Coordinates of C-alpha atoms and ligand atoms in Angstrom, one line a residue:
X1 CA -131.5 0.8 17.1
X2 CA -131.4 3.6 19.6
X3 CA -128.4 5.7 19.3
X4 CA -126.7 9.2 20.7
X5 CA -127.1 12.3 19.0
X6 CA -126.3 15.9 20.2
X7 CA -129.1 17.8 20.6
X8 CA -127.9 21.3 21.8
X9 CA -124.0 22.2 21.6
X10 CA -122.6 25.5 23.7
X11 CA -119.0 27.4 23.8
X12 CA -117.7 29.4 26.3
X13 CA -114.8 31.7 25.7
X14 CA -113.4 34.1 28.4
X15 CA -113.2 37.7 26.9
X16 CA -109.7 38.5 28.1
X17 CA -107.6 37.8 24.9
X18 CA -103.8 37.5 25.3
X19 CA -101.6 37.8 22.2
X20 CA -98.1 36.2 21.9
X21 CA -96.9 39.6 22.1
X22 CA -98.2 40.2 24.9
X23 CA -96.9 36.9 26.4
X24 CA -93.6 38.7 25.7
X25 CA -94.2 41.0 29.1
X26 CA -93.4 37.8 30.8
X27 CA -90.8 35.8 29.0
X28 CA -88.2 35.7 26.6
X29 CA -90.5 34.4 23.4
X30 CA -91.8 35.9 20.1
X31 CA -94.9 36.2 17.7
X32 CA -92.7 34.0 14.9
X33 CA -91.6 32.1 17.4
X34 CA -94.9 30.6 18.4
X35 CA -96.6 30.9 15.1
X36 CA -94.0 29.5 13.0
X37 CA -94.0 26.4 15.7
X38 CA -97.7 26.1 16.8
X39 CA -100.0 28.4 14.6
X40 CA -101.7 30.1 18.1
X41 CA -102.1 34.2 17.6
X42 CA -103.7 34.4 20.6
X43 CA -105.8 32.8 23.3
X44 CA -108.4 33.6 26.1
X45 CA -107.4 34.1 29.7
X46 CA -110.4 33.4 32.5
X47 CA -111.0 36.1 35.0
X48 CA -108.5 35.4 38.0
X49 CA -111.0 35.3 40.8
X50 CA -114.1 35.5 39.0
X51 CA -114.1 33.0 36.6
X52 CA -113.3 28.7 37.2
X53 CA -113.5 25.9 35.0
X54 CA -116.7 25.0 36.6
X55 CA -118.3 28.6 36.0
X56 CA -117.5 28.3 32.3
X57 CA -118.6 25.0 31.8
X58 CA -121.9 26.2 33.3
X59 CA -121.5 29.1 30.8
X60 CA -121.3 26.7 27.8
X61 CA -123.5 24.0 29.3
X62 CA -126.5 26.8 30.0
X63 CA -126.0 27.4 25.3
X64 CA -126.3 23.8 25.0
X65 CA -128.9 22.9 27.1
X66 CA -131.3 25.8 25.6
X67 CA -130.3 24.6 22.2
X68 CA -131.8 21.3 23.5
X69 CA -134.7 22.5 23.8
X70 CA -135.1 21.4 27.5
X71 CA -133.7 23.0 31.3
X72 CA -131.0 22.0 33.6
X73 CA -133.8 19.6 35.7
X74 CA -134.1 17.6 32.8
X75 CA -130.5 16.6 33.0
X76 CA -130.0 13.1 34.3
X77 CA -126.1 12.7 33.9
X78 CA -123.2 14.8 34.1
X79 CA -120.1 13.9 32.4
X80 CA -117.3 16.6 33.1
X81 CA -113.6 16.4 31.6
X82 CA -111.1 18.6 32.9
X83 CA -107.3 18.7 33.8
X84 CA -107.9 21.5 35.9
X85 CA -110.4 21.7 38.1
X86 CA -111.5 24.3 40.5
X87 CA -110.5 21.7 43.5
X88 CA -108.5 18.7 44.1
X89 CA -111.4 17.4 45.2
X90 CA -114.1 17.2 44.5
X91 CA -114.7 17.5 41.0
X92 CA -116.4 19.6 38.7
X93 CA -119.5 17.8 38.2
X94 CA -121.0 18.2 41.3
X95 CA -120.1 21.9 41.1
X96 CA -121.8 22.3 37.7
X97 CA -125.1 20.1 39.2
X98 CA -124.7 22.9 42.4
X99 CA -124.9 25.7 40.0
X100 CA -127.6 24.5 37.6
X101 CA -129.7 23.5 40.3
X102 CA -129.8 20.3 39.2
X103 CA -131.7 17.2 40.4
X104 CA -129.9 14.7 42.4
X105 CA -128.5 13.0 39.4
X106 CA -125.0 11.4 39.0
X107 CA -121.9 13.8 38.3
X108 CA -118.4 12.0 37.0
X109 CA -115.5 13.4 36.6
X110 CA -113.1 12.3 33.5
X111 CA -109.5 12.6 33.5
X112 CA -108.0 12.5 30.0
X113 CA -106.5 15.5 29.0
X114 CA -106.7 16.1 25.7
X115 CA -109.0 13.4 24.7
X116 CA -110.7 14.0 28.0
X117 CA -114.1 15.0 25.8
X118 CA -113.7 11.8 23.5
X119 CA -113.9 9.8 26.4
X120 CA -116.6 11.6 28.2
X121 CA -118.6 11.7 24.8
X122 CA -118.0 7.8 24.7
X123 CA -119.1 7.2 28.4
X124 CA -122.4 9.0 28.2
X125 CA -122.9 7.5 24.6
X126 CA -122.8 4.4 26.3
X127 CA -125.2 5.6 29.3
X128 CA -127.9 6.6 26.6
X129 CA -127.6 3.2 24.5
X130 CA -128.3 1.2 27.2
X131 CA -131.2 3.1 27.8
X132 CA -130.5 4.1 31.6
X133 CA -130.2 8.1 30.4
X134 CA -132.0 10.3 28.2
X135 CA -130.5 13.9 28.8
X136 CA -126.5 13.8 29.5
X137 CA -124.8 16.7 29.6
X138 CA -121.0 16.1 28.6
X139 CA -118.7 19.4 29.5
X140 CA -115.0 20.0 28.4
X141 CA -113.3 23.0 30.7
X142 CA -110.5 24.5 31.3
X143 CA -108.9 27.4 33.3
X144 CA -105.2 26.9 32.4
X145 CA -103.9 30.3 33.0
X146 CA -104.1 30.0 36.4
X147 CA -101.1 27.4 36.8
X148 CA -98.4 28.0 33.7
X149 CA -95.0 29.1 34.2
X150 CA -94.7 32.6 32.4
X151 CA -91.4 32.8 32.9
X152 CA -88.6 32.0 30.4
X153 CA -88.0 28.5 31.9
X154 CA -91.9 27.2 31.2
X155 CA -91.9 28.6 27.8
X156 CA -92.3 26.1 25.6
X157 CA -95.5 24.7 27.8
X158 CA -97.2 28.3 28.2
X159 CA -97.7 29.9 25.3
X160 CA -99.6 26.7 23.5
X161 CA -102.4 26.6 26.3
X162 CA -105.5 28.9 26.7
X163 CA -108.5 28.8 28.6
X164 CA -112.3 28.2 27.7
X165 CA -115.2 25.3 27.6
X166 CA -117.4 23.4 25.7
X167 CA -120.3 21.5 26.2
X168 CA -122.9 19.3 24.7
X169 CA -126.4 17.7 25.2
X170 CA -126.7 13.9 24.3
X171 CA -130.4 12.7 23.7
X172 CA -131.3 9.4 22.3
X173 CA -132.6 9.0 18.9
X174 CA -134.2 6.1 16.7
X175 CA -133.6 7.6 13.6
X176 CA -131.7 5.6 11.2
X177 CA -128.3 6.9 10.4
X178 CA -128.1 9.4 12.9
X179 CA -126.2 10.1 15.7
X180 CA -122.6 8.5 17.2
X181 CA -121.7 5.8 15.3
X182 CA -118.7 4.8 17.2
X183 CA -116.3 5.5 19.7
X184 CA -112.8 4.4 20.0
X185 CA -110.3 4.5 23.0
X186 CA -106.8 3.7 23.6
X187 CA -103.8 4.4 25.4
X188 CA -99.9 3.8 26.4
X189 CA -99.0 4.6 29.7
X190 CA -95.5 3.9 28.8
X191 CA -95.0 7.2 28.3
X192 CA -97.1 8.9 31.3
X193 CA -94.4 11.1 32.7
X194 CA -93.6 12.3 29.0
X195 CA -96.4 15.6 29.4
X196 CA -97.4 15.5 32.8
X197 CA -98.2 17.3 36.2
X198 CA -96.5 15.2 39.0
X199 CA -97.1 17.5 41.5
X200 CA -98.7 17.4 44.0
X201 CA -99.0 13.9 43.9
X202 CA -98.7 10.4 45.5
X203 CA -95.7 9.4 43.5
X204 CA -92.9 8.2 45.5
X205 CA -90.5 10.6 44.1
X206 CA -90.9 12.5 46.7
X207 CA -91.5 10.4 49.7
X208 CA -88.9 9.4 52.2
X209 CA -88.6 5.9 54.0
X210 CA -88.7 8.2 57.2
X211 CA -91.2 6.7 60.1
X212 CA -94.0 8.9 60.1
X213 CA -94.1 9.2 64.0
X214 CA -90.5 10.8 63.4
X215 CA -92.0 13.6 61.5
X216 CA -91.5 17.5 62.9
X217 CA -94.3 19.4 62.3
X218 CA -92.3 21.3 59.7
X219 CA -92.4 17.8 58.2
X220 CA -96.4 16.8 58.1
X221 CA -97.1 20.2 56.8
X222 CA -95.1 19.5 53.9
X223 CA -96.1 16.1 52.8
X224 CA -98.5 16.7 50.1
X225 CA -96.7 19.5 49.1
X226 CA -93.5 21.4 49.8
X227 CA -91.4 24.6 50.3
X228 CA -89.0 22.3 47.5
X229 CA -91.6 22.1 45.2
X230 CA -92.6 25.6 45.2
X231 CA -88.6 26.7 44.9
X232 CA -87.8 24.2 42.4
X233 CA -91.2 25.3 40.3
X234 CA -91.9 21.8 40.4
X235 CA -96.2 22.4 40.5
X236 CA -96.0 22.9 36.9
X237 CA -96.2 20.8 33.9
X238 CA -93.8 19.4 32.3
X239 CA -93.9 18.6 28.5
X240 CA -91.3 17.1 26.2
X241 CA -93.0 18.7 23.1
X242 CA -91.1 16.6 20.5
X243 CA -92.2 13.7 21.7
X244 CA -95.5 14.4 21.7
X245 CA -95.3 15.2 18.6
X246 CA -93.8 12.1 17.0
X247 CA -96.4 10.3 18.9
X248 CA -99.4 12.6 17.8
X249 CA -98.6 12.3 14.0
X250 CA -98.8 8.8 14.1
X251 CA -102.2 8.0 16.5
X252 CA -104.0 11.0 15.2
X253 CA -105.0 9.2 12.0
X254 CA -104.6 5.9 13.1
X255 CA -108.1 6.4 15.6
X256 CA -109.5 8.3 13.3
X257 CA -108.9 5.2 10.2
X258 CA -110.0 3.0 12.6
X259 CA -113.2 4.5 13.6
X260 CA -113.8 5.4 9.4
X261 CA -113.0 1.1 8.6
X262 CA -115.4 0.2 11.8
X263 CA -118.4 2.0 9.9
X264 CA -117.1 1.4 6.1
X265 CA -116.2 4.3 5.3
X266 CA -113.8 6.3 4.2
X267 CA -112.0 9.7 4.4
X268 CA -113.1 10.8 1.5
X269 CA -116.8 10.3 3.6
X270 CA -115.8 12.8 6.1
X271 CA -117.6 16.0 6.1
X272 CA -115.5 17.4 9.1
X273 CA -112.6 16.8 11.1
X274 CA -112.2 18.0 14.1
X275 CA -108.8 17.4 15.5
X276 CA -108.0 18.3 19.2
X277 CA -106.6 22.2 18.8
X278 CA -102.9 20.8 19.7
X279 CA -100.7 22.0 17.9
X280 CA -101.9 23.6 14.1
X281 CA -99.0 21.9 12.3
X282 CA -100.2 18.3 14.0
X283 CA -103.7 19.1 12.2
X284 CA -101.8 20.1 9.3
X285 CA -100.7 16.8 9.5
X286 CA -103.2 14.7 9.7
X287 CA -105.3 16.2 7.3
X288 CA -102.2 16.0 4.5
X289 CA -101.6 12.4 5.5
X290 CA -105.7 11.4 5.5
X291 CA -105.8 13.7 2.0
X292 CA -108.6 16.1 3.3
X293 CA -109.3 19.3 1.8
X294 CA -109.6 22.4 4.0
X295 CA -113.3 22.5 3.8
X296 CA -113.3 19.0 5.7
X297 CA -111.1 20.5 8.5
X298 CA -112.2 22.9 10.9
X299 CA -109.5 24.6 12.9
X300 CA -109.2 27.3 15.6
X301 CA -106.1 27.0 17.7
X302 CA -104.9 30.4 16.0
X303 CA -107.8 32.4 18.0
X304 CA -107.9 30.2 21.3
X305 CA -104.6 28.0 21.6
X306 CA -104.9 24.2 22.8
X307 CA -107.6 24.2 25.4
X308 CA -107.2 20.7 26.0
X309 CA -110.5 18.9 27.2
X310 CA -112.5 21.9 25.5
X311 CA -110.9 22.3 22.6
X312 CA -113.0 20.0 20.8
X313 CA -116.6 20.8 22.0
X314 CA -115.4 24.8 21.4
X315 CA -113.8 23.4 17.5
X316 CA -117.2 21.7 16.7
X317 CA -119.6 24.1 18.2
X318 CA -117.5 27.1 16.1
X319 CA -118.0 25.2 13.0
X320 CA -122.2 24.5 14.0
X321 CA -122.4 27.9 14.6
X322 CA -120.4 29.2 11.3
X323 CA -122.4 26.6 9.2
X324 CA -120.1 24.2 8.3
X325 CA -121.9 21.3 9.8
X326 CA -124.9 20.4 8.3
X327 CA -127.9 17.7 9.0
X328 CA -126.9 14.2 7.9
X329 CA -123.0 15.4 7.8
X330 CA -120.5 12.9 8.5
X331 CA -118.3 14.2 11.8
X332 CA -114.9 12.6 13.3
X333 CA -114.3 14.0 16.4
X334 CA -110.3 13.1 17.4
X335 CA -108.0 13.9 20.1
X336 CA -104.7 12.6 21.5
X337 CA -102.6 13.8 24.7
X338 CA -101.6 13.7 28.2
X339 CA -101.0 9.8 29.4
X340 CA -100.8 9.5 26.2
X341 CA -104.6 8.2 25.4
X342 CA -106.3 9.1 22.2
X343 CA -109.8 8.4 21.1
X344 CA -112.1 9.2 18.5
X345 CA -116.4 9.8 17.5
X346 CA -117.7 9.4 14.3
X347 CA -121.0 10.8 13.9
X348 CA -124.1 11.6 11.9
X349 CA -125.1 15.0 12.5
Ligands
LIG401 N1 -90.4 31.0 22.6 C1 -89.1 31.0 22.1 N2 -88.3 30.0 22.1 C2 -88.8 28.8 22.7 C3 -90.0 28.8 23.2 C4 -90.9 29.9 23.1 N3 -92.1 29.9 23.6 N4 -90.2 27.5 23.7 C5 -89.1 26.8 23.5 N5 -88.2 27.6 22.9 C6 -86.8 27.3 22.5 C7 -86.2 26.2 23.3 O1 -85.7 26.7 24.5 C8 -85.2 25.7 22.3 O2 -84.1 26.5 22.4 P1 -82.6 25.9 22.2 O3 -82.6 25.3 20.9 O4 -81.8 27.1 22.3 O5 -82.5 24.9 23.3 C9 -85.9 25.8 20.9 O6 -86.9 26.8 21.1 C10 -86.5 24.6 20.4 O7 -87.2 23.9 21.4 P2 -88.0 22.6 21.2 O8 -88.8 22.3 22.4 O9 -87.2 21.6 20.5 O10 -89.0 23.2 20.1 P3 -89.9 22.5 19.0 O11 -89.5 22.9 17.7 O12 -90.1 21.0 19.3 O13 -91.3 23.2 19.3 C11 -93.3 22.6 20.5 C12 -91.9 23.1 20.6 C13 -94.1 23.8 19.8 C14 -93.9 22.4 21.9 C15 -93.4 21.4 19.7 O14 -92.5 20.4 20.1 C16 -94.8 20.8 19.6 O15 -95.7 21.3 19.1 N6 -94.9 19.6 20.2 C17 -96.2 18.9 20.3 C18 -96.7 19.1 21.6 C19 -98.0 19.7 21.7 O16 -98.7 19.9 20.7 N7 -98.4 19.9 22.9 C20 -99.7 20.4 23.2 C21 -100.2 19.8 24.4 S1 -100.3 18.1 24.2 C22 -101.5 17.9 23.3 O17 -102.5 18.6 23.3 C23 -101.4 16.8 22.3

């Protein structure tokens, strides 16, 4: 039975590092403040101009794809999950195949936030079952910093997110008990608006009934976006944190029970965890409620905050690279956010 298995892994951190007391410069916040709530010390800020998502994808991707064993032409897929990419459109993936010099191979783009890796990890896992792939390159970036509110008023969005990437190599493999086991996907939309970015956007919120041949040129200019938006700092996001909260704390373990029941197994199975870098006292959580220990755990949110799409390639290239994953180790990779969705891997590394 031919199935996935990671055969390079690669992390990309900027070096700028930004404290929460230096986050104080900007807004009215504190070190205990945002410890006490979220465990984050400190996280990396990209380069303004010099660094994008794309360019530290490439940065992690270039790790992964030595680790491989193998060079960027050998890559036949590019999966890319982001939340902010370096355009509207296009997306990253074609910017990463640019950059690598890639061959003309199919780039897609995956939308999912937080669990934006999960779900790219579960497309390509599916593309190298089948057989139609054999080198897939799966990236998580993101270059945050460049759209948060620092002010007081974004507060309580700002200081959790941080900027970096991770990325992964997917091969095939034959060997028995190796390699992805399973994937699982879900979501609720009923709650979409709950941590989002609405702007700029096609929602009708801010559309009027107006003809458009009535429309000033004042008008056309600001369709897609406008003067409003900019005044009312409406191009940020918007998160009801205790809400995603509730809702974390319950789907966190539930994805990752259900992946552990589709193989037989059991927590107690798990080698290592590695939760999306949300929020530390969500991890906390999870790993109390599923009675891990902290060896089966591996967290980082304290050095990097929540990276969102990266923060599980960075969690579980950190713990390769510190030794805590070893050959034949049982990995659950699980993530939940933005939409919401939440997903979860289970491995054999
Ligand atoms: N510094 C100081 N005070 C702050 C800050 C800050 N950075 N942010 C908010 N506050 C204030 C609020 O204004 C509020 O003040 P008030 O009581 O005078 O009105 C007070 O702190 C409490 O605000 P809450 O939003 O209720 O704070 P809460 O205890 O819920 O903590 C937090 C906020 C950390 C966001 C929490 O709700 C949380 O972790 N939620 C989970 C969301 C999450 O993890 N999001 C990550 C992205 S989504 C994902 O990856 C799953």
């Amino acid at each position: 039975m031919t199935r996935s298995k990671i055969a390079g892994i690669g992390m990309y951190v900027p070096e700028h590092v930004v404290t929460n007391n230096d986050l104080k410069k900007y807004m009215d916040t504190s070190d205990e403040w945002i410890q006490e709530r979220t465990g984050i010390q400190e996280r990396h800020y990209a380069h303004r101009t010099k660094e994008t998502t794309t360019t530290m994808g490439v940065e992690a991707a270039t790790i992964a794809i030595q680790r491989a064993g193998i060079t960027p032409q050998d890559i036949d897929f590019i999966v890319f999950a982001t939340l902010c990419p370096d355009y509207y459109f296009p997306g990253c993936g074609v910017l990463v195949q640019r950059a690598m010099k890639m061959k003309e191979i199919g780039a897609l783009d995956v939308r999912n936030q937080c669990s934006g890796f999960v779900y790219a990890l579960s497309v390509a896992d599916q593309f190298i079952k089948t057989g139609m792939y054999k080198n897939i390159l799966v990236i998580g970036s993101e270059k945050h910093s460049f759209g948060l509110d620092f002010s007081t008023r974004g507060r309580n969005v700002s200081v959790i997110f941080g900027d970096g990437a991770g990325a992964v190599v997917l091969q095939p493999t034959e060997e028995a008990n190796r390699g992805i086991l399973s994937t699982h996907l879900h979501s609720d939309g009923s709650s979409a608006e709950i941590l989002a970015m609405y702007n700029p956007g096609t929602h009708a919120n801010h559309w009027t009934e107006k003809p458009l041949a009535t429309f000033d040129e004042a008008e056309i200019a600001q369709m897609f976006m406008s003067h409003k938006m900019i005044d009312n700092a409406e191009l940020f996001p918007y998160m009801d944190g205790p809400a995603v909260f509730k809702k974390a704390v319950v789907k966190f373990p539930e994805v990752i029970v259900e992946s552990l029941k589709a193989n037989n197994l059991t927590a107690k199975d798990i080698n290592m965890l590695i939760p999306h870098q949300a929020n530390l006292r969500i991890s906390q959580f999870v790993q109390q409620h599923l009675g891990l220990s902290d060896d089966q755990v591996h967290n980082n949110i304290q050095k990097y905050g929540n990276t969102t799409a990266a923060s599980v390639p960075i969690a579980l290239c950190e713990a390769y690279e510190q030794g805590r994953i070893k050959d034949g180790d049982l990995v659950c990779l699980a993530a939940f956010g933005s939409g919401f969705t939440w997903a979860s891997a289970l491995l054999r590394w």
